[in-house]
Coordinates of C-alpha atoms and ligand atoms in Angstrom, one line a residue:
X1 CA -15.9 -12.1 12.9
X2 CA -16.0 -15.1 10.1
X3 CA -16.4 -18.1 12.0
X4 CA -15.0 -21.1 10.0
X5 CA -17.9 -23.6 9.7
X6 CA -17.3 -27.3 10.5
X7 CA -19.5 -28.1 7.6
X8 CA -18.2 -27.9 4.0
X9 CA -18.4 -25.0 1.7
X10 CA -21.1 -25.9 -0.9
X11 CA -20.6 -22.6 -2.9
X12 CA -17.4 -20.5 -2.5
X13 CA -17.4 -16.9 -3.0
X14 CA -15.9 -16.9 -6.1
X15 CA -14.6 -19.9 -8.7
X16 CA -12.5 -20.1 -11.8
X17 CA -14.3 -23.6 -12.8
X18 CA -16.4 -22.3 -15.7
X19 CA -14.0 -19.6 -17.1
X20 CA -11.0 -22.0 -16.9
X21 CA -13.3 -24.6 -18.6
X22 CA -14.2 -22.1 -21.3
X23 CA -10.6 -21.0 -22.1
X24 CA -8.4 -24.3 -21.2
X25 CA -7.5 -25.0 -24.9
X26 CA -6.8 -21.5 -25.9
X27 CA -4.5 -20.7 -22.9
X28 CA -2.7 -23.5 -23.3
X29 CA -1.9 -22.7 -26.6
X30 CA -1.3 -19.0 -26.0
X31 CA 1.4 -20.2 -23.3
X32 CA 3.1 -22.6 -25.9
X33 CA 3.5 -19.8 -28.2
X34 CA 5.2 -17.5 -25.8
X35 CA 7.1 -20.5 -24.4
X36 CA 8.4 -21.3 -28.0
X37 CA 8.9 -17.1 -28.9
X38 CA 11.7 -16.9 -26.4
X39 CA 10.3 -13.3 -25.9
X40 CA 8.9 -12.5 -22.7
X41 CA 8.6 -8.9 -22.4
X42 CA 7.5 -6.1 -24.6
X43 CA 6.6 -8.0 -27.7
X44 CA 4.0 -9.0 -30.3
X45 CA 1.4 -10.5 -27.5
X46 CA 1.5 -7.4 -25.5
X47 CA 1.0 -5.1 -28.9
X48 CA -1.9 -7.4 -30.0
X49 CA -3.7 -7.3 -26.6
X50 CA -3.4 -3.5 -26.4
X51 CA -4.8 -3.0 -29.7
X52 CA -7.7 -5.5 -29.0
X53 CA -8.7 -3.9 -25.7
X54 CA -8.4 -0.2 -27.3
X55 CA -11.0 -1.3 -29.8
X56 CA -13.2 -3.1 -27.1
X57 CA -13.0 -0.2 -24.9
X58 CA -13.3 2.8 -27.9
X59 CA -10.2 4.4 -27.2
X60 CA -7.0 5.0 -28.9
X61 CA -4.1 3.7 -26.9
X62 CA -3.9 0.9 -24.3
X63 CA -0.7 0.6 -22.2
X64 CA -0.4 -2.5 -20.2
X65 CA 1.4 -2.5 -16.9
X66 CA 2.0 -4.5 -14.1
X67 CA -0.9 -4.3 -12.1
X68 CA -3.9 -1.9 -11.3
X69 CA -2.1 0.0 -8.5
X70 CA 0.8 0.8 -11.0
X71 CA -1.8 2.0 -14.0
X72 CA -3.5 4.4 -11.3
X73 CA 0.1 5.9 -10.1
X74 CA 1.2 6.1 -13.7
X75 CA -1.8 7.9 -15.1
X76 CA -1.6 10.4 -12.2
X77 CA 2.2 11.0 -12.8
X78 CA 1.4 11.4 -16.7
X79 CA -0.7 14.5 -16.1
X80 CA 2.0 15.7 -13.8
X81 CA 0.4 15.3 -10.5
X82 CA 2.5 15.3 -7.3
X83 CA 3.6 17.5 -4.2
X84 CA 1.0 20.1 -3.9
X85 CA -1.8 18.9 -5.9
X86 CA -5.0 17.3 -4.5
X87 CA -7.1 14.5 -6.3
X88 CA -10.6 14.0 -5.3
X89 CA -11.7 10.2 -5.0
X90 CA -14.4 8.2 -2.9
X91 CA -14.4 7.5 0.8
X92 CA -15.6 4.1 -0.1
X93 CA -13.4 2.3 -2.5
X94 CA -10.9 -0.3 -2.4
X95 CA -7.7 1.1 -0.7
X96 CA -5.6 1.0 -4.0
X97 CA -7.2 4.0 -5.4
X98 CA -6.1 6.3 -2.8
X99 CA -2.8 4.6 -2.6
X100 CA -2.1 5.6 -5.9
X101 CA -2.4 9.3 -4.9
X102 CA -0.6 8.8 -1.8
X103 CA 2.4 7.6 -4.0
X104 CA 2.6 10.5 -6.1
X105 CA 3.1 12.7 -3.1
X106 CA -0.3 14.5 -3.9
X107 CA -3.3 15.1 -1.4
X108 CA -6.0 12.6 -1.4
X109 CA -9.4 14.6 -0.6
X110 CA -12.4 12.1 0.3
X111 CA -15.9 12.6 -0.8
X112 CA -18.8 10.5 0.3
X113 CA -20.9 8.4 -1.6
X114 CA -24.4 8.3 -2.8
X115 CA -26.2 6.1 -0.6
X116 CA -28.4 4.3 -3.3
X117 CA -25.4 3.6 -6.2
X118 CA -22.7 3.1 -3.7
X119 CA -20.2 5.5 -5.9
X120 CA -19.0 8.9 -5.2
X121 CA -21.5 11.6 -5.3
X122 CA -20.8 14.1 -7.8
X123 CA -22.5 16.8 -5.7
X124 CA -20.1 15.7 -2.8
X125 CA -17.3 15.8 -4.9
X126 CA -18.0 19.4 -5.8
X127 CA -17.9 20.9 -2.3
X128 CA -14.4 19.9 -2.2
X129 CA -13.0 21.8 -5.1
X130 CA -10.3 24.4 -4.4
X131 CA -7.8 26.1 -6.6
X132 CA -5.4 23.1 -5.9
X133 CA -7.7 20.4 -7.1
X134 CA -6.3 18.8 -10.3
X135 CA -8.1 15.2 -10.5
X136 CA -11.4 14.0 -9.9
X137 CA -11.2 10.1 -9.6
X138 CA -14.4 8.5 -9.9
X139 CA -14.5 4.5 -9.3
X140 CA -16.8 2.7 -10.9
X141 CA -17.0 0.5 -7.9
X142 CA -18.6 -3.3 -8.0
X143 CA -19.0 -3.3 -11.5
X144 CA -21.5 -0.3 -11.5
X145 CA -21.0 2.7 -13.4
X146 CA -20.4 6.4 -12.1
X147 CA -22.8 8.7 -13.5
X148 CA -19.9 10.1 -16.2
X149 CA -22.1 13.0 -17.7
X150 CA -22.1 14.8 -14.3
X151 CA -18.3 14.1 -13.7
X152 CA -17.4 15.3 -17.2
X153 CA -19.5 18.7 -16.7
X154 CA -17.8 18.9 -13.4
X155 CA -14.2 18.4 -15.1
X156 CA -15.0 21.0 -18.0
X157 CA -16.7 23.6 -15.6
X158 CA -13.6 23.6 -13.1
X159 CA -11.1 22.5 -15.4
X160 CA -9.8 19.6 -13.7
X161 CA -8.9 16.4 -15.4
X162 CA -10.7 13.3 -14.9
X163 CA -9.2 9.7 -14.2
X164 CA -11.4 6.7 -13.9
X165 CA -10.6 3.7 -11.8
X166 CA -12.3 1.1 -13.8
X167 CA -10.6 -1.7 -12.2
X168 CA -14.2 -3.5 -11.0
X169 CA -15.7 -2.3 -14.4
X170 CA -13.9 -3.7 -17.4
X171 CA -17.0 -4.0 -20.0
X172 CA -19.5 -1.5 -18.3
X173 CA -20.8 1.3 -20.2
X174 CA -22.5 4.3 -19.4
X175 CA -24.6 6.0 -22.2
X176 CA -23.7 3.2 -24.0
X177 CA -19.9 4.2 -23.9
X178 CA -17.6 2.0 -22.2
X179 CA -16.0 2.8 -18.6
X180 CA -12.4 3.6 -19.3
X181 CA -13.0 6.1 -22.0
X182 CA -14.5 9.0 -20.5
X183 CA -11.3 10.3 -18.7
X184 CA -8.3 12.2 -19.9
X185 CA -6.4 9.2 -18.8
X186 CA -7.8 5.8 -16.7
X187 CA -6.4 2.6 -15.1
X188 CA -7.9 -0.6 -14.5
X189 CA -6.9 -4.1 -13.3
X190 CA -6.4 -7.8 -14.5
X191 CA -6.1 -9.1 -10.8
X192 CA -7.5 -12.8 -11.2
X193 CA -11.1 -12.1 -10.1
X194 CA -11.7 -9.0 -11.9
X195 CA -14.3 -9.3 -14.9
X196 CA -11.2 -9.8 -17.2
X197 CA -8.5 -11.4 -15.1
X198 CA -4.9 -12.7 -15.5
X199 CA -3.0 -15.5 -14.2
X200 CA -1.4 -13.3 -11.8
X201 CA -1.0 -9.7 -11.6
X202 CA -1.5 -7.0 -14.4
X203 CA -3.3 -3.5 -15.4
X204 CA -3.8 -1.2 -18.0
X205 CA -4.1 2.5 -18.8
X206 CA -6.3 3.9 -21.6
X207 CA -6.3 7.3 -23.1
X208 CA -6.9 9.4 -26.4
X209 CA -4.1 11.2 -26.1
X210 CA -0.8 10.3 -27.8
X211 CA 1.4 12.0 -25.5
X212 CA -0.1 10.8 -22.2
X213 CA 0.3 7.2 -23.8
X214 CA 3.9 7.8 -24.8
X215 CA 4.9 9.0 -21.5
X216 CA 2.9 6.0 -19.7
X217 CA 4.8 3.4 -22.6
X218 CA 8.2 5.1 -21.3
X219 CA 7.4 4.9 -17.4
X220 CA 6.5 1.1 -17.5
X221 CA 9.8 0.7 -18.6
X222 CA 12.3 2.8 -16.4
X223 CA 11.4 5.9 -18.0
X224 CA 13.2 4.6 -21.2
X225 CA 12.2 4.4 -24.9
X226 CA 15.6 3.8 -26.0
X227 CA 17.7 1.0 -24.1
X228 CA 19.9 2.7 -21.5
X229 CA 18.7 6.3 -22.4
X230 CA 16.5 7.4 -19.4
X231 CA 14.0 10.5 -19.9
X232 CA 11.9 10.1 -16.8
X233 CA 12.2 8.5 -13.2
X234 CA 10.3 5.4 -14.1
X235 CA 9.2 2.0 -12.7
X236 CA 9.5 -1.3 -13.8
X237 CA 5.9 -2.5 -14.6
X238 CA 5.2 -4.2 -17.5
X239 CA 2.7 -6.7 -18.5
X240 CA 4.4 -9.9 -19.5
X241 CA 3.7 -11.7 -23.1
X242 CA 2.3 -14.9 -21.5
X243 CA -0.4 -12.6 -19.4
X244 CA -0.9 -10.4 -22.5
X245 CA -1.5 -13.8 -24.6
X246 CA -3.7 -15.4 -22.0
X247 CA -5.7 -11.9 -21.8
X248 CA -6.1 -11.6 -25.5
X249 CA -7.9 -14.9 -25.3
X250 CA -9.9 -14.1 -22.5
X251 CA -11.1 -10.9 -23.9
X252 CA -12.8 -12.8 -26.6
X253 CA -15.0 -14.4 -23.9
X254 CA -15.5 -11.1 -21.8
X255 CA -19.0 -10.2 -22.7
X256 CA -20.4 -13.8 -22.6
X257 CA -19.2 -13.7 -19.2
X258 CA -20.7 -10.6 -18.4
X259 CA -23.8 -11.7 -19.7
X260 CA -24.1 -14.6 -17.0
X261 CA -22.9 -12.1 -14.1
X262 CA -25.9 -9.9 -15.2
X263 CA -28.4 -12.8 -15.5
X264 CA -27.3 -13.8 -11.7
X265 CA -27.7 -10.3 -10.8
X266 CA -31.1 -9.7 -12.5
X267 CA -32.6 -13.2 -10.3
X268 CA -31.1 -11.6 -7.2
X269 CA -32.8 -8.3 -7.8
X270 CA -36.0 -10.0 -8.6
X271 CA -36.1 -12.4 -5.4
X272 CA -34.5 -10.4 -2.8
X273 CA -36.5 -7.4 -3.1
X274 CA -38.4 -6.7 0.1
X275 CA -36.8 -9.6 1.8
X276 CA -36.2 -8.6 5.6
X277 CA -34.6 -4.7 5.7
X278 CA -32.4 -5.7 2.8
X279 CA -31.4 -2.8 0.2
X280 CA -30.4 -3.9 -3.2
X281 CA -27.8 -1.8 -5.5
X282 CA -29.5 0.7 -7.5
X283 CA -28.3 1.0 -11.1
X284 CA -27.6 4.6 -12.2
X285 CA -30.0 5.8 -15.0
X286 CA -28.1 4.9 -18.5
X287 CA -25.8 2.5 -17.3
X288 CA -24.7 -1.1 -18.3
X289 CA -23.2 -2.6 -15.2
X290 CA -20.9 -5.8 -15.2
X291 CA -21.7 -7.0 -11.7
X292 CA -17.9 -7.8 -10.8
X293 CA -19.5 -7.9 -7.1
X294 CA -23.3 -8.1 -6.1
X295 CA -23.6 -5.9 -3.0
X296 CA -26.5 -6.1 -0.6
X297 CA -27.0 -4.2 2.6
X298 CA -28.6 -5.4 5.9
X299 CA -28.4 -4.1 9.7
X300 CA -28.0 -7.7 10.4
X301 CA -25.0 -8.3 8.0
X302 CA -22.7 -10.1 10.7
X303 CA -25.5 -12.3 11.4
X304 CA -26.6 -13.1 8.2
X305 CA -22.9 -13.9 7.1
X306 CA -22.5 -16.7 9.8
X307 CA -25.9 -17.8 8.8
X308 CA -25.0 -18.1 5.3
X309 CA -21.5 -19.9 6.3
X310 CA -23.4 -22.7 8.1
X311 CA -25.6 -23.1 4.8
X312 CA -22.2 -23.7 3.2
X313 CA -22.4 -20.5 1.3
X314 CA -19.5 -18.1 1.5
X315 CA -19.9 -14.4 1.1
X316 CA -17.3 -11.4 1.7
X317 CA -17.4 -7.7 2.7
X318 CA -16.4 -4.9 0.4
X319 CA -15.1 -3.2 2.5
X320 CA -15.1 -3.6 6.1
X321 CA -13.1 0.0 6.9
X322 CA -13.5 3.0 5.0
X323 CA -10.3 4.5 3.7
X324 CA -10.4 7.8 6.2
X325 CA -10.3 5.1 9.2
X326 CA -7.3 2.9 7.7
X327 CA -4.2 3.4 9.9
X328 CA -2.2 3.6 6.8
X329 CA -4.4 6.8 5.8
X330 CA -4.5 8.1 9.0
X331 CA -0.6 8.2 9.3
X332 CA -0.7 10.5 6.2
X333 CA -3.6 12.6 6.6
X334 CA -4.5 13.7 10.2
X335 CA -7.8 15.7 9.6
X336 CA -10.5 13.1 9.1
X337 CA -12.1 11.1 11.9
X338 CA -14.9 8.7 12.7
X339 CA -18.4 10.5 11.3
X340 CA -16.9 12.3 8.4
X341 CA -18.5 10.2 5.8
X342 CA -21.5 8.9 7.1
X343 CA -22.6 6.9 3.9
X344 CA -19.0 5.2 3.7
X345 CA -19.1 4.5 7.0
X346 CA -22.8 3.0 6.7
X347 CA -21.7 1.0 3.4
X348 CA -18.8 -0.5 6.0
X349 CA -20.9 -1.6 8.5
X350 CA -23.9 -3.2 6.5
X351 CA -22.6 -4.8 3.1
X352 CA -22.4 -8.1 2.0
X353 CA -21.0 -9.4 -1.2
X354 CA -23.2 -12.6 -2.6
X355 CA -21.2 -15.0 -4.9
X356 CA -21.4 -14.0 -8.7
X357 CA -19.4 -15.5 -11.0
X358 CA -19.9 -17.3 -14.5
X359 CA -20.4 -20.7 -13.9
X360 CA -22.8 -20.3 -10.8
X361 CA -26.0 -22.5 -11.4
X362 CA -29.5 -21.6 -11.2
X363 CA -30.0 -24.2 -8.4
X364 CA -27.0 -22.5 -6.6
X365 CA -28.6 -19.2 -6.9
X366 CA -31.9 -20.2 -5.9
X367 CA -30.3 -22.1 -2.9
X368 CA -28.7 -18.7 -1.8
X369 CA -31.6 -16.5 -2.4
X370 CA -33.8 -19.4 -0.3
X371 CA -31.2 -19.4 2.4
X372 CA -31.3 -15.5 2.8
X373 CA -34.7 -15.8 3.0
X374 CA -35.0 -18.3 5.7
X375 CA -32.6 -16.0 7.8
X376 CA -35.2 -13.4 7.7
X377 CA -38.1 -15.4 8.5
X378 CA -37.0 -16.9 11.7
Ligands
LIG1 C1 -8.6 -4.2 -7.7 C2 -8.5 -2.8 -7.6 C3 -7.5 -1.8 -7.8 C4 -6.0 -2.1 -7.9 O1 -5.7 -3.1 -8.9 P1 -4.3 -4.3 -8.7 O2 -4.4 -4.9 -9.9 O3 -5.0 -5.2 -7.5 O4 -3.5 -3.3 -8.1 C5 -7.7 -0.4 -8.0 N1 -8.8 0.0 -7.8 C6 -10.0 -0.7 -7.5 C7 -11.3 -0.1 -7.2 C8 -9.8 -2.2 -7.6 O5 -10.8 -2.7 -7.3

């Protein structure tokens, strides 16, 4: 349990101070533009943002929707996934990944993670393929890209569609190609603290397939292309004009912000090596991570977290309970039990996320590193 410190937090886990300072003028202008346009949904700002994000990611189509969870659900629906189908995804991910599969009526099949990269292990995923497997859903967790060449090979060999959950990896690349451009259709999130964050909820779907993009455009708008004619049983899940206008401005800063995250990560990687029993994240070969989260692992996780609270440093755990042990999941599928995914369970028991965001100063980073070092020197 996290004990609230009597002492004031000196370094919060996340802060918008630098990001908001960078964009304040532009965001106020963007808001003014939408305010005066009198057009708040499915307008020019969304068109423009969808085109800029497509360019940035190197895909033909982007469809803005209401959240990352909706982006995943609509992506799966566009592939016709539903009852009777199986989707293979990691046992260690943010729970929304698995919720998306549950909402289509399909069966989530979990695969364990690689103990070094913390992402779904393709060899584990391959073990669970059956005739009913329709989709692989790799998650580029923490901003660390998955080995997409292996997933593409599996996808081709078994004729299984790839859907990337790149909610934590907007801006990351594998083999110099952006996450979110490998799968048949892919989903990301603009939840405020993600690498590209909105001022509220938002998400996007990316694809090179015009048919799938068209389906998603309809689906986010009640399943309708033309007012009062409904072709699909869709949702109301639209990225609104204010969010789109703001995201378009934030996208211009994304690479700068990512560079700052990379710099912080390299300081952690260099200075925390060999300290106590700390295990640092291993960067997959040929990949350029964006460090949405900086995960370390230690068997003294809870003690370290409490020690850091007393030092005024806030950390978080991503995530304390693996997917197969969540109550909601156990109500849906009764076959999994503790011990089934040793790596996912080990990560849940030992992971600790350190502060990492644009604007964190060198002094603050060294203070965090020194505090962690002093904990293990005790
Ligand atoms: C944030 C996140 C989502 C869900 O996105 P929301 O916009 O919060 O609905 C899905 N998958 C992963 C891996 C995430 O980190």
